[in-house]
Amino acid sequence: MTSQGSTESTEPTSRPVKEEHNLHHALPDVIRISFEEAVRDVDLDGWEDEWFSAGHFDAEKHGPFDEPKIDFVYNWVNGSDEAFKDIRHSYELESPLNDRDGKWISQHSINRYRDWDELRYSLRSLDVYAKGFINKIQLLVNSVGDQYQKDGTDMRPQRPTWLRDDDETNQHVQVLSHESFFREQDKDCLPTFNSLSIESQIYMTPSSTDQLFALSDDMFLGMPHAASDFYSPLFGPTMGFKSDHYNVKRLGGKSQIPSFGEKPFVYYTSYLLNHRFGERNRHVQAHFGHSVSRRVMKEAMASFPEPSARGACERFRGESRFQIYPWFASFHYTIERFREALIWS
């Protein structure tokens, strides 16, 4: 594999529905985005070179920094909504995961989309413990209607029934349909019912700040926090990892690929990262909120063109075990970029 792209085959064993209408297969697996290209539009403040080369920050000259503002972003769905269930079911019937006996449909629908009314309490925990540095709260939701229309006609974004719909609320809490932020070339992949596909586009949500913290609705803050608990200009985003780690040097056959939970996606993304940055053990991110830079995540996804484009079109998790894992890719892409900055300085 050259630095410009992969010529090795990483074709999945099954394809997302109607993928034959796109040209994802013509894209390279991996490309190398140069540092010069990556920072072309970034304005430096003058402290960066000394900080990375010597670990010294001149507070009298450059500081103190203003406390950064952070977006808190939720991937949310109300699986009890009859309109949502009708739309989802029509696509379940077309999914390659669907089996003759209907076992997949009956089993996956229960635990993937059920709303336990936890979101309101998660939002309250932000209001109590992080209020001072919240930029916006964004809820990423499916659009529903009598029949799904790609142009949004007669469709409405799902909205929690208890969330007020007034100017004061909407100023702080943005309800964003997937159609409003997916990349233009990926909107044909909608609707999607796959959290990995949605997360691969999360950096596209509109904002005045680069930094976001992504949560699930079953995650809560339990003590007072400062913005630096999530992100700081000097040290970047905070990251949590599990003891699990992967170093996949080549893709095995289907029988060799893990099949449980997040493992197949970590496995595949480890392979991609190895081809971009070199082989090493990489730990899996912990199951809690994820702090990322929109700019760096955009670069990470752009570095894996075919996997990113194909992953956006997997309507249901598991249609292919070869789906890029956005958080694993973005966390380790961030680490590798910091590593490169240290080497070059």
Short mmCIF file of N, CA and C in Angstrom, two decimals, residues 118-293:
data_model
loop_
_atom_site.label_atom_id
_atom_site.label_comp_id
_atom_site.label_asym_id
_atom_site.label_seq_id
_atom_site.Cartn_x
_atom_site.Cartn_y
_atom_site.Cartn_z
N GLU A 118 -34.57 8.57 29.33
CA GLU A 118 -33.38 8.96 30.08
C GLU A 118 -32.80 10.29 29.62
N LEU A 119 -33.15 10.70 28.41
CA LEU A 119 -32.54 11.91 27.84
C LEU A 119 -32.79 13.13 28.70
N ARG A 120 -34.00 13.29 29.20
CA ARG A 120 -34.31 14.49 29.98
C ARG A 120 -33.42 14.59 31.22
N TYR A 121 -33.10 13.45 31.82
CA TYR A 121 -32.27 13.46 33.03
C TYR A 121 -30.80 13.69 32.68
N SER A 122 -30.38 13.20 31.52
CA SER A 122 -29.03 13.50 31.06
C SER A 122 -28.87 14.99 30.80
N LEU A 123 -29.88 15.60 30.17
CA LEU A 123 -29.84 17.05 29.92
C LEU A 123 -29.83 17.83 31.23
N ARG A 124 -30.58 17.37 32.20
CA ARG A 124 -30.59 18.06 33.49
C ARG A 124 -29.23 17.97 34.16
N SER A 125 -28.54 16.85 33.98
CA SER A 125 -27.20 16.73 34.58
C SER A 125 -26.23 17.71 33.94
N LEU A 126 -26.39 17.98 32.65
CA LEU A 126 -25.56 19.01 32.00
C LEU A 126 -25.86 20.38 32.58
N ASP A 127 -27.12 20.66 32.78
CA ASP A 127 -27.51 21.97 33.30
C ASP A 127 -26.96 22.20 34.70
N VAL A 128 -26.85 21.14 35.47
CA VAL A 128 -26.36 21.26 36.84
C VAL A 128 -24.84 21.30 36.88
N TYR A 129 -24.18 20.47 36.09
CA TYR A 129 -22.74 20.25 36.27
C TYR A 129 -21.84 20.80 35.15
N ALA A 130 -22.43 21.32 34.07
CA ALA A 130 -21.58 21.81 32.96
C ALA A 130 -22.12 23.08 32.33
N LYS A 131 -23.04 23.73 32.98
CA LYS A 131 -23.78 24.83 32.38
C LYS A 131 -22.88 25.97 31.90
N GLY A 132 -21.79 26.23 32.61
CA GLY A 132 -20.98 27.41 32.33
C GLY A 132 -20.23 27.39 31.01
N PHE A 133 -20.01 26.21 30.44
CA PHE A 133 -19.20 26.15 29.21
C PHE A 133 -19.90 25.42 28.07
N ILE A 134 -21.20 25.23 28.18
CA ILE A 134 -21.96 24.63 27.07
C ILE A 134 -22.16 25.67 25.98
N ASN A 135 -21.81 25.30 24.77
CA ASN A 135 -22.11 26.17 23.64
C ASN A 135 -23.53 25.90 23.15
N LYS A 136 -23.77 24.69 22.66
CA LYS A 136 -25.09 24.25 22.25
C LYS A 136 -25.27 22.79 22.66
N ILE A 137 -26.52 22.40 22.84
CA ILE A 137 -26.88 20.99 22.97
C ILE A 137 -27.57 20.61 21.66
N GLN A 138 -27.10 19.55 21.04
CA GLN A 138 -27.65 19.12 19.76
C GLN A 138 -28.20 17.71 19.87
N LEU A 139 -29.43 17.52 19.43
CA LEU A 139 -30.06 16.21 19.39
C LEU A 139 -30.16 15.78 17.93
N LEU A 140 -29.52 14.68 17.58
CA LEU A 140 -29.51 14.18 16.21
C LEU A 140 -30.59 13.11 16.07
N VAL A 141 -31.55 13.35 15.19
CA VAL A 141 -32.75 12.52 15.17
C VAL A 141 -33.14 12.11 13.76
N ASN A 142 -33.94 11.05 13.68
CA ASN A 142 -34.54 10.63 12.42
C ASN A 142 -35.70 11.55 12.06
N SER A 143 -36.00 11.63 10.78
CA SER A 143 -37.21 12.29 10.31
C SER A 143 -38.29 11.23 10.12
N VAL A 144 -39.52 11.60 10.42
CA VAL A 144 -40.63 10.66 10.31
C VAL A 144 -41.79 11.31 9.58
N GLY A 145 -42.67 10.49 9.05
CA GLY A 145 -43.85 10.93 8.35
C GLY A 145 -44.62 9.71 7.90
N ASP A 146 -45.68 9.93 7.13
CA ASP A 146 -46.46 8.78 6.67
C ASP A 146 -45.63 7.88 5.76
N GLN A 147 -44.73 8.48 5.00
CA GLN A 147 -43.83 7.73 4.12
C GLN A 147 -42.56 8.53 3.96
N TYR A 148 -41.40 7.86 4.01
CA TYR A 148 -40.14 8.60 3.98
C TYR A 148 -39.94 9.27 2.63
N GLN A 149 -39.62 10.58 2.67
CA GLN A 149 -39.32 11.36 1.47
C GLN A 149 -37.93 11.95 1.62
N LYS A 150 -37.05 11.67 0.67
CA LYS A 150 -35.66 12.14 0.78
C LYS A 150 -35.55 13.66 0.74
N ASP A 151 -36.51 14.33 0.11
CA ASP A 151 -36.44 15.79 0.06
C ASP A 151 -37.06 16.45 1.28
N GLY A 152 -37.54 15.62 2.23
CA GLY A 152 -38.08 16.15 3.47
C GLY A 152 -39.53 16.56 3.41
N THR A 153 -40.17 16.42 2.26
CA THR A 153 -41.57 16.80 2.12
C THR A 153 -42.44 15.99 3.07
N ASP A 154 -43.27 16.71 3.82
CA ASP A 154 -44.19 16.08 4.78
C ASP A 154 -43.47 15.24 5.83
N MET A 155 -42.22 15.57 6.10
CA MET A 155 -41.45 14.88 7.13
C MET A 155 -41.20 15.85 8.28
N ARG A 156 -41.02 15.29 9.46
CA ARG A 156 -40.70 16.11 10.63
C ARG A 156 -39.61 15.41 11.43
N PRO A 157 -38.68 16.17 12.01
CA PRO A 157 -37.68 15.54 12.88
C PRO A 157 -38.33 15.07 14.18
N GLN A 158 -37.95 13.90 14.65
CA GLN A 158 -38.44 13.44 15.94
C GLN A 158 -38.02 14.43 17.03
N ARG A 159 -38.91 14.66 17.97
CA ARG A 159 -38.61 15.59 19.05
C ARG A 159 -39.20 15.01 20.33
N PRO A 160 -38.44 15.03 21.43
CA PRO A 160 -39.00 14.54 22.70
C PRO A 160 -40.29 15.30 23.03
N THR A 161 -41.32 14.59 23.43
CA THR A 161 -42.61 15.23 23.69
C THR A 161 -42.54 16.22 24.84
N TRP A 162 -41.59 16.04 25.75
CA TRP A 162 -41.48 16.91 26.92
C TRP A 162 -40.60 18.13 26.66
N LEU A 163 -39.93 18.20 25.51
CA LEU A 163 -39.03 19.31 25.22
C LEU A 163 -39.83 20.45 24.60
N ARG A 164 -39.82 21.60 25.27
CA ARG A 164 -40.56 22.75 24.77
C ARG A 164 -40.05 23.17 23.40
N ASP A 165 -40.96 23.62 22.57
CA ASP A 165 -40.60 24.10 21.23
C ASP A 165 -40.86 25.60 21.17
N ASP A 166 -39.95 26.35 21.77
CA ASP A 166 -40.06 27.81 21.77
C ASP A 166 -38.69 28.41 21.54
N ASP A 167 -38.64 29.71 21.31
CA ASP A 167 -37.39 30.37 20.95
C ASP A 167 -36.33 30.21 22.03
N GLU A 168 -36.72 30.31 23.28
CA GLU A 168 -35.74 30.21 24.37
C GLU A 168 -35.11 28.83 24.41
N THR A 169 -35.94 27.79 24.29
CA THR A 169 -35.42 26.42 24.31
C THR A 169 -34.58 26.14 23.07
N ASN A 170 -35.08 26.53 21.91
CA ASN A 170 -34.39 26.23 20.66
C ASN A 170 -33.07 26.98 20.51
N GLN A 171 -32.91 28.03 21.28
CA GLN A 171 -31.64 28.75 21.26
C GLN A 171 -30.53 27.93 21.89
N HIS A 172 -30.89 27.07 22.82
CA HIS A 172 -29.91 26.27 23.55
C HIS A 172 -29.89 24.81 23.11
N VAL A 173 -31.04 24.28 22.73
CA VAL A 173 -31.16 22.87 22.34
C VAL A 173 -31.60 22.80 20.89
N GLN A 174 -30.73 22.31 20.03
CA GLN A 174 -31.03 22.20 18.60
C GLN A 174 -31.43 20.77 18.28
N VAL A 175 -32.59 20.61 17.67
CA VAL A 175 -33.03 19.30 17.19
C VAL A 175 -32.70 19.23 15.71
N LEU A 176 -31.75 18.38 15.35
CA LEU A 176 -31.22 18.32 13.98
C LEU A 176 -31.57 16.99 13.33
N SER A 177 -32.32 17.04 12.26
CA SER A 177 -32.58 15.82 11.49
C SER A 177 -31.30 15.39 10.78
N HIS A 178 -31.19 14.12 10.49
CA HIS A 178 -30.01 13.62 9.78
C HIS A 178 -29.87 14.31 8.42
N GLU A 179 -31.00 14.63 7.80
CA GLU A 179 -30.96 15.29 6.49
C GLU A 179 -30.31 16.66 6.56
N SER A 180 -30.32 17.27 7.74
CA SER A 180 -29.81 18.64 7.87
C SER A 180 -28.30 18.72 7.99
N PHE A 181 -27.62 17.59 8.28
CA PHE A 181 -26.17 17.68 8.46
C PHE A 181 -25.36 16.61 7.72
N PHE A 182 -26.00 15.56 7.22
CA PHE A 182 -25.24 14.58 6.44
C PHE A 182 -24.60 15.26 5.23
N ARG A 183 -23.42 14.78 4.86
CA ARG A 183 -22.77 15.31 3.66
C ARG A 183 -23.69 15.12 2.45
N GLU A 184 -23.64 16.08 1.55
CA GLU A 184 -24.56 16.06 0.41
C GLU A 184 -24.47 14.75 -0.35
N GLN A 185 -23.25 14.24 -0.55
CA GLN A 185 -23.07 13.01 -1.32
C GLN A 185 -23.54 11.77 -0.55
N ASP A 186 -23.81 11.92 0.74
CA ASP A 186 -24.24 10.77 1.55
C ASP A 186 -25.73 10.80 1.88
N LYS A 187 -26.44 11.83 1.43
CA LYS A 187 -27.86 11.93 1.79
C LYS A 187 -28.71 10.86 1.12
N ASP A 188 -28.22 10.30 0.02
CA ASP A 188 -28.95 9.20 -0.60
C ASP A 188 -28.95 7.96 0.27
N CYS A 189 -28.08 7.93 1.29
CA CYS A 189 -28.01 6.79 2.20
C CYS A 189 -29.08 6.85 3.28
N LEU A 190 -29.79 7.96 3.36
CA LEU A 190 -30.82 8.12 4.38
C LEU A 190 -32.14 7.53 3.90
N PRO A 191 -32.99 7.08 4.83
CA PRO A 191 -32.80 7.15 6.28
C PRO A 191 -31.82 6.08 6.76
N THR A 192 -31.23 6.33 7.90
CA THR A 192 -30.35 5.34 8.50
C THR A 192 -30.81 5.03 9.91
N PHE A 193 -30.56 3.81 10.32
CA PHE A 193 -30.94 3.35 11.66
C PHE A 193 -29.71 2.76 12.35
N ASN A 194 -28.56 3.21 11.92
CA ASN A 194 -27.27 2.68 12.37
C ASN A 194 -26.50 3.80 13.06
N SER A 195 -26.26 3.68 14.34
CA SER A 195 -25.58 4.74 15.09
C SER A 195 -24.18 5.00 14.56
N LEU A 196 -23.49 3.97 14.07
CA LEU A 196 -22.15 4.17 13.53
C LEU A 196 -22.19 5.07 12.30
N SER A 197 -23.19 4.90 11.46
CA SER A 197 -23.31 5.74 10.27
C SER A 197 -23.58 7.19 10.66
N ILE A 198 -24.42 7.39 11.64
CA ILE A 198 -24.73 8.75 12.10
C ILE A 198 -23.50 9.38 12.73
N GLU A 199 -22.79 8.62 13.54
CA GLU A 199 -21.59 9.15 14.21
C GLU A 199 -20.49 9.50 13.21
N SER A 200 -20.47 8.82 12.07
CA SER A 200 -19.45 9.13 11.07
C SER A 200 -19.67 10.49 10.43
N GLN A 201 -20.85 11.08 10.65
CA GLN A 201 -21.18 12.39 10.08
C GLN A 201 -21.31 13.47 11.16
N ILE A 202 -21.03 13.13 12.40
CA ILE A 202 -21.34 14.02 13.51
C ILE A 202 -20.54 15.32 13.45
N TYR A 203 -19.38 15.28 12.85
CA TYR A 203 -18.55 16.49 12.74
C TYR A 203 -19.19 17.53 11.82
N MET A 204 -20.21 17.14 11.05
CA MET A 204 -20.86 18.04 10.11
C MET A 204 -21.96 18.88 10.76
N THR A 205 -22.30 18.63 12.01
CA THR A 205 -23.34 19.43 12.64
C THR A 205 -22.91 20.89 12.72
N PRO A 206 -23.80 21.83 12.41
CA PRO A 206 -23.41 23.25 12.36
C PRO A 206 -23.10 23.79 13.74
N SER A 207 -22.01 24.55 13.84
CA SER A 207 -21.63 25.08 15.15
C SER A 207 -20.62 26.21 15.00
N SER A 208 -20.56 27.04 16.02
CA SER A 208 -19.56 28.11 16.08
C SER A 208 -18.30 27.66 16.81
N THR A 209 -18.30 26.42 17.32
CA THR A 209 -17.13 25.90 18.03
C THR A 209 -16.67 24.60 17.41
N ASP A 210 -15.38 24.33 17.49
CA ASP A 210 -14.81 23.13 16.88
C ASP A 210 -14.99 21.90 17.76
N GLN A 211 -15.09 22.09 19.05
CA GLN A 211 -15.05 20.97 19.98
C GLN A 211 -16.44 20.47 20.32
N LEU A 212 -16.61 19.15 20.31
CA LEU A 212 -17.88 18.57 20.72
C LEU A 212 -17.64 17.40 21.66
N PHE A 213 -18.64 17.13 22.47
CA PHE A 213 -18.63 15.98 23.37
C PHE A 213 -19.90 15.20 23.09
N ALA A 214 -19.75 13.98 22.58
CA ALA A 214 -20.89 13.17 22.16
C ALA A 214 -21.29 12.21 23.26
N LEU A 215 -22.58 12.18 23.56
CA LEU A 215 -23.10 11.29 24.60
C LEU A 215 -24.27 10.48 24.06
N SER A 216 -24.53 9.38 24.73
CA SER A 216 -25.78 8.66 24.56
C SER A 216 -26.75 9.15 25.62
N ASP A 217 -28.04 8.90 25.40
CA ASP A 217 -29.02 9.44 26.34
C ASP A 217 -29.00 8.74 27.69
N ASP A 218 -28.27 7.63 27.81
CA ASP A 218 -28.18 6.93 29.09
C ASP A 218 -26.90 7.29 29.84
N MET A 219 -26.28 8.40 29.47
CA MET A 219 -25.05 8.86 30.12
C MET A 219 -25.33 10.15 30.87
N PHE A 220 -24.78 10.26 32.08
CA PHE A 220 -25.08 11.40 32.94
C PHE A 220 -23.80 11.92 33.59
N LEU A 221 -23.76 13.22 33.83
CA LEU A 221 -22.70 13.79 34.66
C LEU A 221 -23.15 13.71 36.11
N GLY A 222 -22.20 13.44 37.01
CA GLY A 222 -22.56 13.26 38.40
C GLY A 222 -21.83 14.15 39.37
N MET A 223 -21.04 15.11 38.86
CA MET A 223 -20.31 16.02 39.72
C MET A 223 -19.96 17.27 38.91
N PRO A 224 -19.63 18.38 39.58
CA PRO A 224 -19.29 19.61 38.84
C PRO A 224 -18.06 19.41 37.96
N HIS A 225 -18.11 19.99 36.77
CA HIS A 225 -17.01 19.87 35.81
C HIS A 225 -16.57 21.23 35.30
N ALA A 226 -15.30 21.28 34.89
CA ALA A 226 -14.77 22.41 34.13
C ALA A 226 -14.60 21.96 32.69
N ALA A 227 -14.51 22.92 31.78
CA ALA A 227 -14.33 22.57 30.37
C ALA A 227 -13.08 21.72 30.16
N SER A 228 -12.06 21.96 30.97
CA SER A 228 -10.80 21.22 30.82
C SER A 228 -10.94 19.74 31.15
N ASP A 229 -12.04 19.35 31.78
CA ASP A 229 -12.29 17.92 31.99
C ASP A 229 -12.61 17.23 30.67
N PHE A 230 -12.98 18.02 29.67
CA PHE A 230 -13.34 17.47 28.36
C PHE A 230 -12.35 17.87 27.27
N TYR A 231 -11.82 19.09 27.39
CA TYR A 231 -10.93 19.59 26.35
C TYR A 231 -10.17 20.79 26.89
N SER A 232 -8.90 20.91 26.49
CA SER A 232 -8.12 22.11 26.78
C SER A 232 -7.25 22.44 25.57
N PRO A 233 -6.99 23.71 25.30
CA PRO A 233 -6.19 24.08 24.12
C PRO A 233 -4.79 23.46 24.13
N LEU A 234 -4.19 23.30 25.31
CA LEU A 234 -2.83 22.77 25.38
C LEU A 234 -2.78 21.25 25.21
N PHE A 235 -3.70 20.56 25.83
CA PHE A 235 -3.63 19.09 25.86
C PHE A 235 -4.65 18.42 24.95
N GLY A 236 -5.53 19.19 24.35
CA GLY A 236 -6.51 18.61 23.44
C GLY A 236 -7.65 17.93 24.16
N PRO A 237 -8.37 17.04 23.48
CA PRO A 237 -9.51 16.37 24.09
C PRO A 237 -9.08 15.30 25.08
N THR A 238 -9.87 15.11 26.12
CA THR A 238 -9.62 14.00 27.04
C THR A 238 -10.16 12.71 26.42
N MET A 239 -9.47 11.61 26.68
CA MET A 239 -9.85 10.33 26.11
C MET A 239 -9.78 9.25 27.17
N GLY A 240 -10.74 8.37 27.15
CA GLY A 240 -10.73 7.22 28.05
C GLY A 240 -10.65 5.93 27.25
N PHE A 241 -9.87 4.97 27.74
CA PHE A 241 -9.69 3.72 27.01
C PHE A 241 -9.90 2.52 27.92
N LYS A 242 -10.30 1.41 27.31
CA LYS A 242 -10.41 0.13 28.00
C LYS A 242 -9.09 -0.63 27.85
N SER A 243 -9.01 -1.76 28.50
CA SER A 243 -7.80 -2.58 28.39
C SER A 243 -7.74 -3.33 27.06
N ASP A 244 -8.90 -3.50 26.40
CA ASP A 244 -8.93 -4.19 25.11
C ASP A 244 -8.08 -3.44 24.09
N HIS A 245 -7.33 -4.16 23.29
CA HIS A 245 -6.52 -3.52 22.26
C HIS A 245 -6.42 -4.42 21.04
N TYR A 246 -6.16 -3.78 19.90
CA TYR A 246 -6.10 -4.50 18.63
C TYR A 246 -4.89 -4.04 17.82
N ASN A 247 -4.35 -4.97 17.04
CA ASN A 247 -3.26 -4.67 16.11
C ASN A 247 -3.43 -5.61 14.91
N VAL A 248 -4.35 -5.24 14.03
CA VAL A 248 -4.73 -6.11 12.91
C VAL A 248 -3.86 -5.80 11.70
N LYS A 249 -3.04 -6.76 11.32
CA LYS A 249 -2.08 -6.54 10.23
C LYS A 249 -2.63 -6.94 8.87
N ARG A 250 -3.59 -7.84 8.87
CA ARG A 250 -4.25 -8.20 7.62
C ARG A 250 -5.65 -8.68 7.95
N LEU A 251 -6.56 -8.50 7.01
CA LEU A 251 -7.93 -8.92 7.22
C LEU A 251 -8.07 -10.41 6.93
N GLY A 252 -8.61 -11.13 7.89
CA GLY A 252 -8.83 -12.54 7.69
C GLY A 252 -10.17 -12.79 7.02
N GLY A 253 -10.49 -14.03 6.84
CA GLY A 253 -11.79 -14.40 6.28
C GLY A 253 -12.90 -14.13 7.28
N LYS A 254 -14.11 -14.31 6.83
CA LYS A 254 -15.27 -14.00 7.66
C LYS A 254 -15.24 -14.76 8.98
N SER A 255 -14.78 -16.01 8.95
CA SER A 255 -14.77 -16.82 10.17
C SER A 255 -13.75 -16.33 11.19
N GLN A 256 -12.77 -15.52 10.75
CA GLN A 256 -11.73 -15.04 11.65
C GLN A 256 -12.06 -13.68 12.26
N ILE A 257 -13.10 -13.04 11.76
CA ILE A 257 -13.44 -11.70 12.22
C ILE A 257 -14.35 -11.80 13.44
N PRO A 258 -14.06 -11.05 14.50
CA PRO A 258 -14.96 -11.07 15.66
C PRO A 258 -16.37 -10.71 15.24
N SER A 259 -17.36 -11.25 15.93
CA SER A 259 -18.75 -11.02 15.53
C SER A 259 -19.59 -10.39 16.62
N PHE A 260 -19.00 -10.11 17.78
CA PHE A 260 -19.80 -9.64 18.91
C PHE A 260 -19.63 -8.14 19.13
N GLY A 261 -20.74 -7.43 19.30
CA GLY A 261 -20.73 -6.03 19.69
C GLY A 261 -19.91 -5.15 18.76
N GLU A 262 -19.02 -4.34 19.36
CA GLU A 262 -18.21 -3.40 18.59
C GLU A 262 -16.96 -4.04 17.99
N LYS A 263 -16.66 -5.28 18.37
CA LYS A 263 -15.38 -5.89 18.01
C LYS A 263 -15.11 -5.94 16.50
N PRO A 264 -16.08 -6.33 15.66
CA PRO A 264 -15.75 -6.38 14.23
C PRO A 264 -15.38 -5.02 13.65
N PHE A 265 -15.96 -3.95 14.20
CA PHE A 265 -15.69 -2.61 13.68
C PHE A 265 -14.34 -2.09 14.18
N VAL A 266 -13.99 -2.44 15.42
CA VAL A 266 -12.66 -2.10 15.93
C VAL A 266 -11.60 -2.87 15.13
N TYR A 267 -11.87 -4.13 14.88
CA TYR A 267 -10.95 -4.99 14.12
C TYR A 267 -10.63 -4.36 12.76
N TYR A 268 -11.66 -3.99 12.05
CA TYR A 268 -11.48 -3.43 10.71
C TYR A 268 -10.78 -2.07 10.77
N THR A 269 -11.16 -1.23 11.73
CA THR A 269 -10.56 0.10 11.82
C THR A 269 -9.12 0.02 12.27
N SER A 270 -8.77 -0.95 13.11
CA SER A 270 -7.38 -1.18 13.47
C SER A 270 -6.54 -1.46 12.23
N TYR A 271 -7.09 -2.27 11.34
CA TYR A 271 -6.40 -2.57 10.08
C TYR A 271 -6.16 -1.30 9.27
N LEU A 272 -7.17 -0.44 9.18
CA LEU A 272 -7.03 0.81 8.43
C LEU A 272 -5.99 1.73 9.06
N LEU A 273 -6.04 1.87 10.38
CA LEU A 273 -5.08 2.73 11.07
C LEU A 273 -3.66 2.21 10.91
N ASN A 274 -3.49 0.91 10.94
CA ASN A 274 -2.16 0.33 10.73
C ASN A 274 -1.60 0.69 9.36
N HIS A 275 -2.45 0.71 8.37
CA HIS A 275 -1.98 1.03 7.02
C HIS A 275 -1.73 2.52 6.85
N ARG A 276 -2.34 3.33 7.67
CA ARG A 276 -2.09 4.77 7.57
C ARG A 276 -0.90 5.20 8.42
N PHE A 277 -0.78 4.67 9.64
CA PHE A 277 0.22 5.18 10.58
C PHE A 277 1.27 4.16 11.00
N GLY A 278 1.14 2.92 10.59
CA GLY A 278 2.07 1.90 11.04
C GLY A 278 1.44 1.00 12.08
N GLU A 279 2.00 -0.19 12.22
CA GLU A 279 1.40 -1.21 13.08
C GLU A 279 1.74 -0.98 14.54
N ARG A 280 0.71 -0.99 15.37
CA ARG A 280 0.89 -0.94 16.82
C ARG A 280 -0.42 -1.32 17.50
N ASN A 281 -0.31 -1.75 18.74
CA ASN A 281 -1.50 -2.03 19.53
C ASN A 281 -2.22 -0.72 19.82
N ARG A 282 -3.52 -0.72 19.61
CA ARG A 282 -4.32 0.47 19.88
C ARG A 282 -5.50 0.07 20.76
N HIS A 283 -5.63 0.76 21.88
CA HIS A 283 -6.69 0.44 22.83
C HIS A 283 -8.04 0.97 22.36
N VAL A 284 -9.08 0.30 22.79
CA VAL A 284 -10.45 0.66 22.43
C VAL A 284 -10.97 1.72 23.39
N GLN A 285 -11.68 2.69 22.87
CA GLN A 285 -12.20 3.77 23.70
C GLN A 285 -13.23 3.23 24.70
N ALA A 286 -13.26 3.86 25.86
CA ALA A 286 -14.20 3.47 26.91
C ALA A 286 -15.62 3.84 26.50
N HIS A 287 -16.58 3.13 27.09
CA HIS A 287 -17.99 3.39 26.77
C HIS A 287 -18.50 4.53 27.64
N PHE A 288 -18.19 5.72 27.22
CA PHE A 288 -18.79 6.93 27.81
C PHE A 288 -18.73 8.01 26.74
N GLY A 289 -18.95 9.25 27.14
CA GLY A 289 -18.92 10.34 26.17
C GLY A 289 -17.57 10.45 25.49
N HIS A 290 -17.59 10.97 24.27
CA HIS A 290 -16.38 11.08 23.46
C HIS A 290 -16.13 12.53 23.09
N SER A 291 -14.94 13.01 23.43
CA SER A 291 -14.55 14.39 23.14
C SER A 291 -13.70 14.41 21.87
N VAL A 292 -14.14 15.16 20.87
CA VAL A 292 -13.40 15.21 19.60
C VAL A 292 -13.44 16.62 19.02
N SER A 293 -12.46 16.89 18.19
CA SER A 293 -12.43 18.10 17.38
C SER A 293 -13.14 17.81 16.06
#
